[in-house]
XYZ file of C-alpha atoms in Angstrom:
739
model
C 10.018 -64.291 6.889
C 10.859 -67.761 7.698
C 8.642 -69.042 4.789
C 9.949 -66.589 2.312
C 11.253 -68.269 -0.813
C 12.382 -66.176 -3.774
C 13.052 -68.157 -6.993
C 16.284 -67.724 -8.696
C 14.612 -67.470 -12.130
C 12.192 -64.601 -12.969
C 9.839 -66.846 -15.036
C 10.329 -70.665 -14.418
C 9.537 -72.619 -17.468
C 9.335 -69.750 -19.761
C 9.318 -69.772 -23.571
C 12.546 -68.051 -24.891
C 10.540 -66.267 -27.702
C 8.383 -64.486 -25.107
C 11.411 -62.495 -23.764
C 11.334 -60.566 -27.184
C 8.318 -58.522 -25.728
C 9.446 -57.939 -22.099
C 8.136 -54.882 -20.495
C 9.305 -53.142 -17.421
C 6.764 -51.403 -15.002
C 8.090 -49.036 -12.318
C 5.555 -48.031 -9.629
C 6.560 -45.011 -7.350
C 4.709 -43.442 -4.244
C 5.442 -41.379 -1.291
C 4.032 -40.204 2.039
C 5.188 -38.119 4.746
C 7.303 -40.783 6.234
C 9.033 -42.405 3.197
C 9.006 -42.606 -0.517
C 9.480 -45.865 -2.538
C 9.830 -47.276 -6.116
C 9.250 -51.037 -6.998
C 9.781 -52.424 -10.580
C 8.237 -55.546 -12.457
C 8.938 -57.464 -15.559
C 5.863 -58.212 -17.696
C 5.826 -60.839 -20.558
C 3.456 -62.760 -22.758
C 4.289 -66.428 -22.170
C 2.241 -69.204 -23.903
C -0.680 -66.815 -24.515
C -0.927 -65.388 -21.101
C 0.495 -62.423 -19.003
C 3.215 -63.265 -16.445
C 4.449 -60.593 -13.983
C 7.270 -60.878 -11.465
C 9.069 -58.654 -8.913
C 12.425 -57.262 -10.200
C 13.719 -54.759 -7.612
C 12.476 -52.169 -5.036
C 13.969 -49.305 -3.290
C 12.724 -47.295 -0.224
C 14.090 -44.126 1.431
C 12.955 -42.451 4.549
C 11.626 -38.830 4.084
C 14.207 -36.075 4.906
C 14.177 -34.583 8.410
C 13.351 -31.230 6.889
C 9.532 -31.231 6.308
C 8.690 -31.182 2.646
C 5.191 -31.066 0.948
C 3.766 -34.198 -0.246
C 4.002 -33.264 -3.972
C 7.668 -32.692 -3.556
C 8.028 -36.237 -1.909
C 6.079 -37.732 -4.741
C 8.535 -36.076 -7.171
C 11.494 -37.551 -5.183
C 9.842 -40.913 -5.430
C 9.735 -40.369 -9.244
C 13.401 -39.651 -9.339
C 14.105 -42.761 -7.392
C 11.974 -44.774 -9.879
C 13.902 -43.325 -12.705
C 17.201 -44.224 -11.080
C 15.887 -47.597 -10.449
C 14.957 -48.268 -14.073
C 18.756 -47.279 -15.048
C 20.085 -49.629 -12.525
C 17.933 -52.530 -13.833
C 18.900 -51.808 -17.403
C 22.617 -51.685 -16.594
C 22.587 -55.011 -14.497
C 20.509 -57.083 -16.958
C 21.416 -58.546 -20.344
C 17.818 -58.662 -21.127
C 16.582 -56.168 -23.895
C 13.671 -54.436 -22.406
C 11.199 -53.469 -25.180
C 9.038 -50.956 -23.405
C 9.212 -49.136 -19.856
C 6.205 -47.687 -18.044
C 6.156 -45.451 -15.009
C 3.220 -45.411 -12.815
C 2.289 -42.662 -10.118
C -0.688 -41.784 -8.244
C 0.341 -38.079 -8.088
C -1.366 -36.201 -10.829
C 0.747 -33.023 -9.960
C 4.015 -35.022 -10.590
C 2.704 -36.313 -13.947
C 1.717 -32.676 -14.827
C 5.199 -31.326 -13.802
C 6.909 -33.948 -15.976
C 4.770 -33.118 -19.022
C 5.166 -29.301 -18.606
C 8.016 -26.877 -19.308
C 10.537 -26.959 -16.382
C 11.137 -23.267 -16.798
C 7.865 -22.499 -15.230
C 8.712 -23.938 -11.773
C 11.097 -23.437 -8.964
C 14.562 -24.812 -8.784
C 13.571 -27.828 -6.588
C 10.868 -28.996 -9.043
C 12.900 -27.962 -12.218
C 16.164 -29.759 -11.429
C 14.439 -33.226 -10.433
C 12.106 -32.957 -13.473
C 15.325 -32.369 -15.711
C 16.872 -35.532 -14.098
C 13.631 -37.567 -14.629
C 13.445 -36.653 -18.301
C 17.069 -37.426 -18.777
C 16.440 -41.016 -17.540
C 13.086 -41.560 -19.109
C 10.713 -40.400 -21.752
C 7.602 -38.069 -20.996
C 5.335 -40.494 -22.832
C 6.347 -43.215 -20.393
C 4.696 -41.754 -17.426
C 1.078 -42.566 -16.617
C -1.224 -41.861 -13.569
C -2.978 -44.649 -11.696
C -5.283 -44.742 -8.685
C -3.621 -45.083 -5.083
C -5.767 -48.205 -4.733
C -4.018 -50.121 -7.270
C -0.408 -48.492 -6.720
C 1.636 -51.282 -5.269
C 4.416 -48.913 -4.130
C 2.059 -47.405 -1.607
C 2.693 -50.493 0.589
C 6.224 -49.606 1.181
C 5.700 -46.003 2.324
C 3.345 -46.637 5.349
C 5.053 -46.890 8.739
C 4.255 -50.094 10.641
C 2.369 -51.585 7.634
C 4.986 -53.183 5.163
C 4.143 -55.426 2.193
C 3.085 -58.960 2.579
C 5.798 -61.509 2.626
C 3.550 -64.121 0.978
C 4.734 -65.253 -2.460
C 1.009 -64.968 -3.678
C 0.597 -61.356 -2.555
C 0.564 -58.602 -5.004
C 3.996 -57.201 -3.752
C 5.687 -60.339 -5.558
C 3.136 -61.093 -8.028
C 2.387 -57.436 -9.279
C -0.960 -55.502 -9.253
C -3.869 -57.193 -10.732
C -4.434 -54.589 -13.404
C -1.238 -55.466 -15.162
C -2.742 -58.802 -16.031
C -5.696 -57.300 -17.964
C -4.093 -53.942 -19.142
C -4.221 -53.531 -22.912
C -1.568 -50.704 -23.070
C -3.870 -47.805 -23.244
C -3.650 -44.480 -21.432
C -5.093 -44.158 -17.822
C -7.488 -41.208 -17.629
C -7.173 -38.867 -14.777
C -10.498 -38.099 -12.941
C -11.572 -34.342 -13.140
C -11.671 -33.968 -9.295
C -7.937 -34.775 -9.004
C -5.714 -31.671 -8.941
C -3.043 -31.689 -11.826
C -0.876 -28.736 -10.775
C 0.590 -27.228 -7.626
C 0.605 -23.385 -7.994
C 2.883 -22.794 -5.028
C 5.736 -24.267 -6.941
C 5.198 -22.023 -9.980
C 8.037 -19.516 -10.683
C 6.853 -15.781 -10.513
C 6.582 -14.301 -14.067
C 7.475 -10.759 -14.614
C 6.265 -8.987 -17.547
C 7.830 -5.733 -18.491
C 5.657 -3.318 -20.437
C 6.597 0.087 -21.801
C 3.593 2.380 -22.512
C 4.054 5.420 -24.712
C 1.453 8.139 -24.475
C 0.796 10.778 -26.873
C -0.594 13.993 -25.265
C -4.065 14.635 -26.056
C -3.475 18.433 -25.601
C 0.088 19.722 -26.180
C 0.031 22.218 -23.436
C 3.455 23.507 -24.076
C 2.162 25.098 -27.231
C -0.041 27.486 -25.360
C 1.241 30.575 -23.593
C -2.018 31.284 -21.748
C -4.523 29.210 -19.959
C -7.401 31.022 -21.576
C -6.475 30.037 -25.098
C -5.888 26.532 -24.225
C -9.268 26.223 -22.338
C -11.139 27.715 -25.261
C -9.418 25.603 -27.797
C -10.391 22.455 -26.012
C -13.934 23.904 -25.712
C -14.270 24.375 -29.473
C -13.014 20.779 -29.920
C -15.886 19.721 -27.829
C -18.245 21.944 -29.567
C -17.170 20.685 -32.949
C -17.507 16.871 -31.817
C -21.059 17.376 -30.380
C -22.024 19.285 -33.574
C -20.769 16.455 -35.738
C -22.580 13.873 -33.645
C -25.989 15.631 -33.465
C -28.595 15.266 -36.047
C -28.555 18.097 -38.821
C -32.117 19.229 -37.740
C -30.954 19.729 -34.041
C -31.327 23.537 -33.268
C -29.189 23.297 -30.099
C -25.940 22.462 -32.118
C -26.245 25.538 -34.459
C -24.978 27.981 -31.887
C -21.777 29.991 -33.218
C -20.214 30.587 -29.762
C -19.226 28.494 -26.823
C -21.736 27.628 -24.091
C -21.060 27.495 -20.331
C -21.437 23.808 -20.414
C -18.826 23.378 -23.106
C -16.400 25.522 -21.226
C -16.906 23.449 -17.965
C -16.599 20.186 -19.933
C -13.272 21.578 -21.430
C -12.036 22.378 -17.888
C -12.766 18.840 -16.750
C -10.889 17.508 -19.736
C -7.826 19.397 -18.827
C -7.948 18.401 -15.217
C -8.107 14.835 -16.210
C -5.354 15.156 -18.807
C -2.984 16.548 -16.230
C -4.158 13.940 -13.545
C -3.649 11.024 -16.003
C -0.198 12.057 -17.011
C 1.072 12.592 -13.592
C -0.895 9.940 -11.687
C -1.716 7.102 -14.119
C -2.033 4.288 -11.584
C -4.107 6.330 -9.040
C -6.533 7.426 -11.928
C -7.108 3.828 -12.960
C -7.762 2.548 -9.424
C -9.969 5.398 -8.354
C -11.973 5.413 -11.674
C -12.428 1.610 -11.245
C -13.960 2.419 -7.703
C -16.816 4.311 -9.380
C -18.136 0.936 -10.568
C -17.435 -1.047 -7.387
C -19.469 -1.061 -4.100
C -17.856 0.219 -0.805
C -16.633 -3.251 0.240
C -14.766 -3.988 -3.147
C -13.159 -0.559 -3.508
C -9.323 -0.363 -3.551
C -6.953 2.288 -2.153
C -4.051 3.886 -3.807
C -0.693 2.327 -3.070
C 1.197 3.226 -0.068
C 4.094 4.829 -1.865
C 1.764 7.098 -3.964
C 2.142 10.843 -3.459
C -1.591 11.178 -3.279
C -2.047 8.873 -0.203
C -2.142 11.659 2.268
C -4.936 13.517 0.310
C -7.440 10.615 0.529
C -8.225 11.030 -3.149
C -11.445 9.928 -4.776
C -12.855 10.335 -8.311
C -16.037 12.351 -8.774
C -18.874 11.393 -11.215
C -16.842 12.846 -14.139
C -13.662 10.956 -13.175
C -11.899 14.116 -11.814
C -9.635 13.320 -8.865
C -10.400 15.290 -5.833
C -9.062 15.681 -2.141
C -11.068 13.793 0.380
C -11.839 16.879 2.612
C -12.943 16.906 6.178
C -15.541 19.618 5.449
C -18.163 17.495 3.847
C -20.890 18.938 6.124
C -20.160 22.564 5.651
C -23.353 24.263 4.077
C -21.510 27.497 3.248
C -18.884 26.100 1.162
C -19.108 25.343 -2.607
C -18.456 21.739 -3.848
C -14.996 22.731 -5.219
C -13.963 24.239 -1.912
C -14.957 21.292 0.103
C -13.345 18.862 -2.191
C -10.716 20.690 -4.313
C -9.485 19.204 -7.622
C -5.980 17.736 -7.403
C -3.537 19.099 -9.855
C 0.223 18.104 -10.321
C 2.605 20.749 -9.229
C 5.007 20.636 -12.194
C 2.568 20.021 -14.938
C 2.315 22.554 -17.727
C -1.530 22.896 -17.207
C -0.984 23.724 -13.593
C 1.665 26.323 -14.540
C -0.702 28.031 -16.949
C -3.537 28.027 -14.457
C -1.442 29.586 -11.765
C -0.206 32.243 -14.282
C -3.969 32.791 -15.145
C -4.661 33.618 -11.463
C -1.523 35.813 -11.204
C -2.673 37.902 -14.201
C -6.251 37.951 -13.031
C -5.408 39.502 -9.639
C -2.885 41.937 -11.069
C 0.088 39.919 -9.748
C -0.907 40.591 -6.106
C 0.998 39.159 -3.049
C 1.357 35.490 -2.612
C -1.496 35.318 0.066
C -4.046 36.561 -2.392
C -3.032 34.118 -5.139
C -3.022 31.295 -2.681
C -6.285 32.124 -1.144
C -7.877 32.233 -4.584
C -6.271 29.171 -6.012
C -7.216 26.916 -3.105
C -10.764 27.582 -3.260
C -11.065 25.213 -6.068
C -7.652 23.324 -6.317
C -5.117 21.318 -4.389
C -1.585 21.762 -5.746
C 1.211 20.060 -3.572
C 3.331 22.523 -1.675
C 0.890 25.344 -2.329
C -0.566 25.555 0.995
C -1.722 22.610 2.075
C -5.859 12.210 6.928
C -7.661 13.186 9.819
C -11.318 12.544 10.056
C -13.903 15.027 8.687
C -14.598 18.078 10.710
C -17.883 18.288 12.391
C -20.347 20.873 11.245
C -20.171 22.909 14.385
C -16.479 23.765 13.386
C -17.788 25.308 10.273
C -20.622 27.617 11.437
C -19.984 31.276 10.398
C -21.835 34.413 11.667
C -22.468 32.990 15.135
C -21.597 34.403 18.617
C -18.690 32.819 20.467
C -19.452 29.745 22.547
C -22.541 28.789 20.613
C -20.986 25.472 20.313
C -18.752 24.639 23.084
C -16.443 21.705 24.174
C -15.833 21.363 27.909
C -13.207 19.583 29.781
C -11.711 19.330 33.356
C -8.076 19.190 34.167
C -5.940 19.397 37.420
C -5.689 19.231 40.393
C -3.630 22.118 41.328
C -2.755 22.621 45.001
C -3.615 25.958 46.550
C -3.133 27.432 49.983
C -6.243 27.801 52.248
C -5.145 29.185 55.695
C -2.700 26.741 56.842
C -3.861 23.832 54.935
C -3.690 22.815 51.267
C -6.677 22.194 48.922
C -7.124 20.879 45.594
C -8.530 23.041 42.679
C -9.573 21.952 39.158
C -10.022 23.952 36.099
C -13.139 23.576 33.929
C -12.262 24.742 30.436
C -14.736 25.901 27.858
C -13.665 26.097 24.302
C -15.633 27.633 21.424
C -15.474 25.030 18.634
C -15.885 27.719 15.983
C -13.486 30.560 16.658
C -11.182 28.653 19.260
C -11.779 31.091 21.989
C -11.566 29.672 25.633
C -13.124 30.422 29.003
C -12.167 28.954 32.303
C -13.793 28.387 35.593
C -12.209 27.114 38.901
C -14.116 24.170 40.552
C -13.319 22.803 44.096
C -14.075 19.159 43.388
C -14.940 16.735 40.627
C -18.520 16.137 41.709
C -21.577 16.713 39.449
C -22.793 19.595 41.588
C -19.577 21.402 41.182
C -19.642 20.857 37.370
C -23.166 22.254 37.315
C -22.151 25.435 39.230
C -19.243 26.070 36.796
C -21.582 25.652 33.883
C -24.059 28.202 35.378
C -21.179 30.646 35.807
C -20.002 30.157 32.375
C -23.581 30.622 30.933
C -24.073 33.695 32.944
C -20.978 35.256 31.507
C -20.933 33.992 27.991
C -24.487 32.970 27.171
C -26.324 29.607 26.624
C -24.673 27.335 24.115
C -26.662 25.475 21.636
C -24.601 22.351 22.111
C -22.065 21.242 24.565
C -19.579 18.626 23.859
C -17.532 16.659 26.371
C -16.117 13.159 26.977
C -17.879 10.430 28.987
C -16.683 11.616 32.408
C -19.114 10.567 35.293
C -19.526 14.138 36.303
C -20.573 15.389 32.899
C -22.861 12.537 32.523
C -24.549 13.371 35.850
C -24.674 17.033 34.937
C -26.350 16.249 31.542
C -28.930 14.066 33.281
C -29.841 16.740 36.014
C -29.872 19.373 33.101
C -32.514 17.256 31.174
C -34.660 17.151 34.284
C -34.415 20.904 34.776
C -35.446 21.463 31.099
C -38.457 19.340 31.635
C -39.648 21.106 34.733
C -39.339 24.574 32.954
C -39.350 26.574 36.246
C -36.982 28.341 38.513
C -34.161 30.590 37.278
C -31.779 27.767 36.545
C -34.322 25.952 34.485
C -35.109 29.021 32.438
C -31.498 29.702 31.837
C -31.111 26.359 30.228
C -34.429 25.830 28.452
C -34.458 29.134 26.801
C -31.307 28.206 24.888
C -32.354 24.525 24.252
C -28.906 23.392 25.243
C -28.182 19.773 24.037
C -25.397 18.035 25.745
C -23.364 15.492 23.487
C -20.700 12.979 24.430
C -17.925 11.422 22.636
C -17.614 7.638 22.297
C -15.731 6.057 25.117
C -11.952 5.550 24.608
C -12.067 8.219 21.819
C -10.200 11.208 23.293
C -8.995 12.220 19.716
C -12.554 13.311 18.992
C -12.270 15.950 21.414
C -8.910 17.255 20.134
C -10.304 20.729 19.562
C -10.744 21.476 23.215
C -8.007 18.844 24.484
C -5.508 21.043 22.565
C -6.533 24.104 24.436
C -6.292 22.234 27.780
C -2.652 21.406 26.807
C -2.067 25.255 26.005
C -3.349 26.361 29.303
C -1.444 23.627 31.267
C 1.832 24.854 29.490
C 1.043 28.342 30.572
C 0.324 27.266 34.123
C 3.755 25.642 34.407
C 5.125 28.922 35.604
C 3.647 28.261 39.067
C 6.377 27.161 41.337
C 5.787 23.707 42.876
C 7.458 24.480 46.073
C 5.425 27.575 46.742
C 1.623 27.204 47.008
C -0.625 29.907 45.737
C -3.787 30.993 47.355
C -7.116 31.082 45.524
C -6.901 34.746 44.611
C -3.201 34.300 43.011
C -4.485 30.970 41.295
C -7.402 32.692 39.759
C -5.224 35.545 38.660
C -2.577 33.412 36.986
C -5.287 31.251 35.312
C -7.017 34.485 33.932
C -3.710 35.601 32.452
C -3.253 32.202 30.825
C -6.754 32.652 29.241
C -5.803 35.886 27.936
C -2.700 34.552 26.347
C -4.385 31.687 24.619
C -7.314 33.953 23.346
C -4.603 36.340 21.867
C -2.844 33.787 19.756
C -3.266 34.315 15.965
C -5.546 32.052 14.103
C -4.310 33.220 10.577
C -0.977 34.172 9.183
C 0.926 36.998 10.879
C 1.030 39.739 8.205
C 4.463 40.651 6.843
C 4.084 43.341 4.517
C 2.938 45.997 7.125
C 2.542 46.303 10.740
C -0.794 47.898 10.330
C -2.530 44.685 9.688
C -2.901 42.373 12.517
C -3.645 38.642 12.413
C -7.162 37.431 13.280
C -7.191 36.147 16.949
C -10.101 34.620 19.042
C -9.998 37.903 21.087
C -11.375 39.714 17.919
C -14.727 37.911 18.356
C -14.798 38.800 22.131
C -13.137 42.190 22.569
C -12.940 43.393 18.850
C -9.132 43.324 19.066
C -6.345 41.069 19.811
C -5.594 42.341 23.289
C -8.776 44.281 24.146
C -7.138 47.627 23.625
C -8.748 49.715 20.802
C -7.961 53.286 19.728
C -11.146 55.600 20.376
C -13.118 56.317 17.390
C -13.871 59.780 16.165
C -17.593 60.057 16.361
C -19.810 62.730 14.931
C -21.096 65.435 17.260
C -24.708 64.996 16.311
C -26.267 62.375 18.835
C -28.446 60.742 16.195
C -25.697 60.379 13.515
C -23.311 59.267 16.356
C -25.727 56.258 17.398
C -26.379 55.446 13.765
C -22.594 55.424 12.908
C -21.391 53.685 16.060
C -23.697 50.781 15.368
C -22.656 50.607 11.684
C -19.050 50.640 12.785
C -19.571 47.722 15.307
C -21.592 45.769 12.642
C -19.045 46.527 9.931
C -16.257 45.282 12.155
C -17.825 42.140 13.117
C -18.798 41.460 9.519
C -15.135 42.011 8.532
C -14.027 39.568 11.327
C -16.354 36.800 10.108
C -15.462 37.418 6.368
C -11.773 36.845 7.411
C -12.621 33.888 9.319
C -14.322 32.443 6.136
C -11.724 33.381 3.728
C -8.492 32.950 5.783
C -9.089 30.583 8.697
C -11.768 28.165 7.445
C -9.652 26.826 4.405
C -6.736 26.233 6.590
C -8.597 23.646 8.773
C -10.203 21.640 6.244
C -6.993 20.336 4.831
C -5.289 17.359 6.268
C -1.926 19.050 7.110
C -0.548 17.222 10.153
C 2.712 15.155 10.244
C 3.689 15.496 6.672
C 6.377 18.281 6.683
C 10.125 18.011 7.033
C 11.961 19.983 9.530
C 15.055 22.142 8.595
C 17.463 24.100 10.932
C 17.600 27.864 11.225
C 19.158 29.715 8.226
C 20.155 33.158 7.478
C 17.130 35.192 6.272
C 14.474 33.200 8.159
C 11.663 35.279 9.593
C 11.086 34.375 13.095
C 9.282 35.089 16.293
C 11.196 35.723 19.436
C 9.931 34.141 22.568
C 10.154 36.357 25.509
C 8.705 35.368 28.995
C 8.520 38.995 30.165
C 6.408 40.038 27.120
C 3.316 37.893 27.388
C 1.087 39.371 24.826
C 3.623 40.984 22.578
C 4.719 39.368 19.244
C 8.441 40.481 18.490
C 9.186 39.720 14.881
C 12.637 39.615 13.308
C 14.988 38.095 10.552
C 17.996 35.980 11.286
C 21.166 37.774 10.132
C 23.719 35.283 11.525
C 23.479 31.691 12.833
C 26.031 30.340 15.469
C 26.542 26.599 15.037
C 27.769 24.377 17.734
C 30.685 22.008 17.877
C 28.440 19.387 16.075
C 27.750 21.744 13.284
C 23.950 22.218 14.347
C 22.766 25.650 14.835
C 22.371 26.496 18.522
C 21.596 30.090 18.503
C 21.269 33.073 16.152
C 21.482 36.790 15.933
C 18.110 38.316 14.935
C 17.481 41.883 13.552
C 14.391 43.343 15.183
C 12.749 46.776 15.453
C 14.606 46.869 19.018
C 17.865 46.113 17.544
C 20.023 43.104 17.107
C 19.125 40.398 19.660
C 20.985 37.025 20.273
C 18.812 34.256 21.185
C 19.129 30.389 21.411
C 17.435 28.417 18.819
C 14.873 27.116 21.252
C 13.648 30.545 21.671
C 13.101 31.297 18.000
C 10.077 30.146 16.182
C 10.490 30.203 12.475
C 7.464 31.657 10.542
C 6.766 29.115 7.678
C 6.393 31.688 4.936
C 8.162 32.264 1.570
C 11.630 32.889 1.694
C 14.091 34.371 -0.893
C 16.271 31.477 -0.593
C 16.210 28.830 -3.412
C 17.512 25.869 -1.288
C 14.522 25.342 0.817
C 12.537 22.593 -0.811
C 9.675 22.803 1.645
C 9.140 26.508 1.063
C 8.515 26.967 -2.689
C 6.766 30.256 -2.966
C 8.396 33.394 -4.322
C 7.618 36.814 -3.343
C 5.640 38.809 -6.098
C 4.898 36.329 -8.822
C 5.787 32.977 -7.708
C 3.365 30.179 -8.692
C 3.635 28.049 -5.687
C 2.747 29.646 -2.265
C 4.066 28.560 1.099
C 2.387 26.015 3.529
C 0.087 27.332 6.204
C 1.335 27.645 9.808
C -1.927 27.772 11.607
C -2.103 25.202 14.424
C 0.919 23.231 13.273
C 3.996 22.672 15.186
C 7.252 20.879 14.399
C 10.587 20.895 15.766
C 14.189 20.030 14.808
C 17.251 19.285 16.729
C 18.822 22.587 16.280
C 15.835 24.822 16.278
C 12.099 25.375 16.684
C 9.782 25.572 13.609
C 6.452 26.149 15.233
C 3.127 27.584 14.346
C 1.698 30.799 15.706
C -0.948 29.127 17.553
C 1.622 28.151 20.196
C 2.710 31.229 21.900
C 1.565 30.122 25.198
C 3.769 27.043 25.033
C 6.865 29.144 24.947
C 6.704 30.538 28.420
C 8.161 27.618 30.271
C 7.909 24.727 27.755
C 9.774 25.496 24.594
C 11.321 22.036 24.557
C 8.067 20.258 24.024
C 6.817 19.246 20.644
C 3.224 20.132 20.201
C 0.592 19.306 17.622
C -2.817 20.523 17.106
C -5.509 18.063 17.279
C -8.324 19.486 15.063
């Protein structure tokens, strides 16, 4: 700094005529540490170019961190302000001004519409354009931008009078006034500063089929089919014999059905239809899911080959079900086409009760709130016509303390669950060793027969039992080996850390545990009493209904696991009147048993199987007890009896929540707390229940299923009929069925 000498005159010994073409060149630049602007005068004097420093301005970057493009923009603002200050403090008339920046982003912002950008960029660009002209801004390379020297910390400009800081960059001496081109590899815009653009569109759709003009589904279907017939006939060659048919073909009717389903779906779910149809052209990795707020999210929808939306069912491996039963067609509940379809089913089945209509409709269609994502059901859950425990899940739970003499010993329970009809069998084991597990399995097979497949978790005792079982199968001798090898039993393990895959038998473990809570902890039972209590718990679980409890008459009973073991829900059957002739008696008795079993399996296929293939968990609201609700009364003293009744009066507490109610039953009027009343989720005559939309005799929207589904409210229980065993001593626990 000691040798720094700044001349008083910008251009010593200049020609006064040269001031008529004076130019001002402002260079701007920024870094993460500072931003600066420096200005130079440029004239043509005596046939050569002369450049001199006029002024410079430098500012430290703000403490709040800003992006480099924003700092470059602030340096441009500083340069525009410096130009105004120079013009105001000089009497010289500047003929032309040029601004130079090495930021192509800033140059792009200045030359663009400021309404495209956020406020930070828009306000500063407006100020720049108010102090300069857009044509005055040009881009230069960082290498020749002299303002770059003022933005580097610890490396300032040279103080020599011969440096480019005082004499200006070299290109000003040779520049001819043309535009500087920006290289293609230099970004010209920062997308993060762009303002979000919102486009509002209003799409008006004209209905392809005016369903409101039809009163019957059959007429609408045949009208659409005739349209397809006409179109195909018009497009076909004149000599084509296949188009000369007068009546409708089955293919044309099926095509008309698909057209109606797609019309209803496109009008009710336009976004979902667009996304799922586009998935047909994408591979699995690029497929999109419906939005989180969609009403179809819980149904895991997909579009079939024709573009019809279907439910992503869990019964894809079921060989006994038709394609429409495994993957029902989704129809909107309040659409006119759906209403005509439900009316068609009502008339087809002679306006039968709700259960008949629901049962027939849901064989092909899924309508919200008609009866309604869990993983797909395994094939073993969907096998009809087999004996119980053909496919078995096994698990151990405990321990329970029992009294042996004057000491106390531990006992565990080995629970076997039939995966098809949900019947259970229990065995008591004295330890968790592999040998004890093998003995329990031998006792089970001796009483229930050899399973085809046994499923369990990855417990070390089960792994050992499976290994020893395989060795015994290979030897094929001794009575134990014969027992297993004749059945060709296969043992399968669930993956580690996946208890939800064994939900079918884990749910039964929970049910038995709840029933065993009646055992007092202070008083220990002996082995005989423990086995007795455990057997009673087994009987209670096996007597639970698998299907809906009939409401029309008491003569019909719900299907239970005991029907497949004992031919009745509780093992007690009225003696049949047999003919006196021995041959006729034998023939008729065998036919009776066979007919009874066939009826049970037919009901299993029609009533129970459709209820487990839907994803029905965790999607229903809970309401308090109301007058007119049909309920089951929980009674500890009646273990195998289902007492039904209807609420005639509710008794709310001080907080307004129903705490108890009076129930009209066949035994009279009972007053019970709400925790002892289980609401049957069936159709009600009340119109103020949004989750129960079915009507008695003629309603188009049947109620939801209650099989294996439990919910609870603050003021009362709304639970499924699969949980009777939980009422004994655990009515306050919320339960759910792991399918």
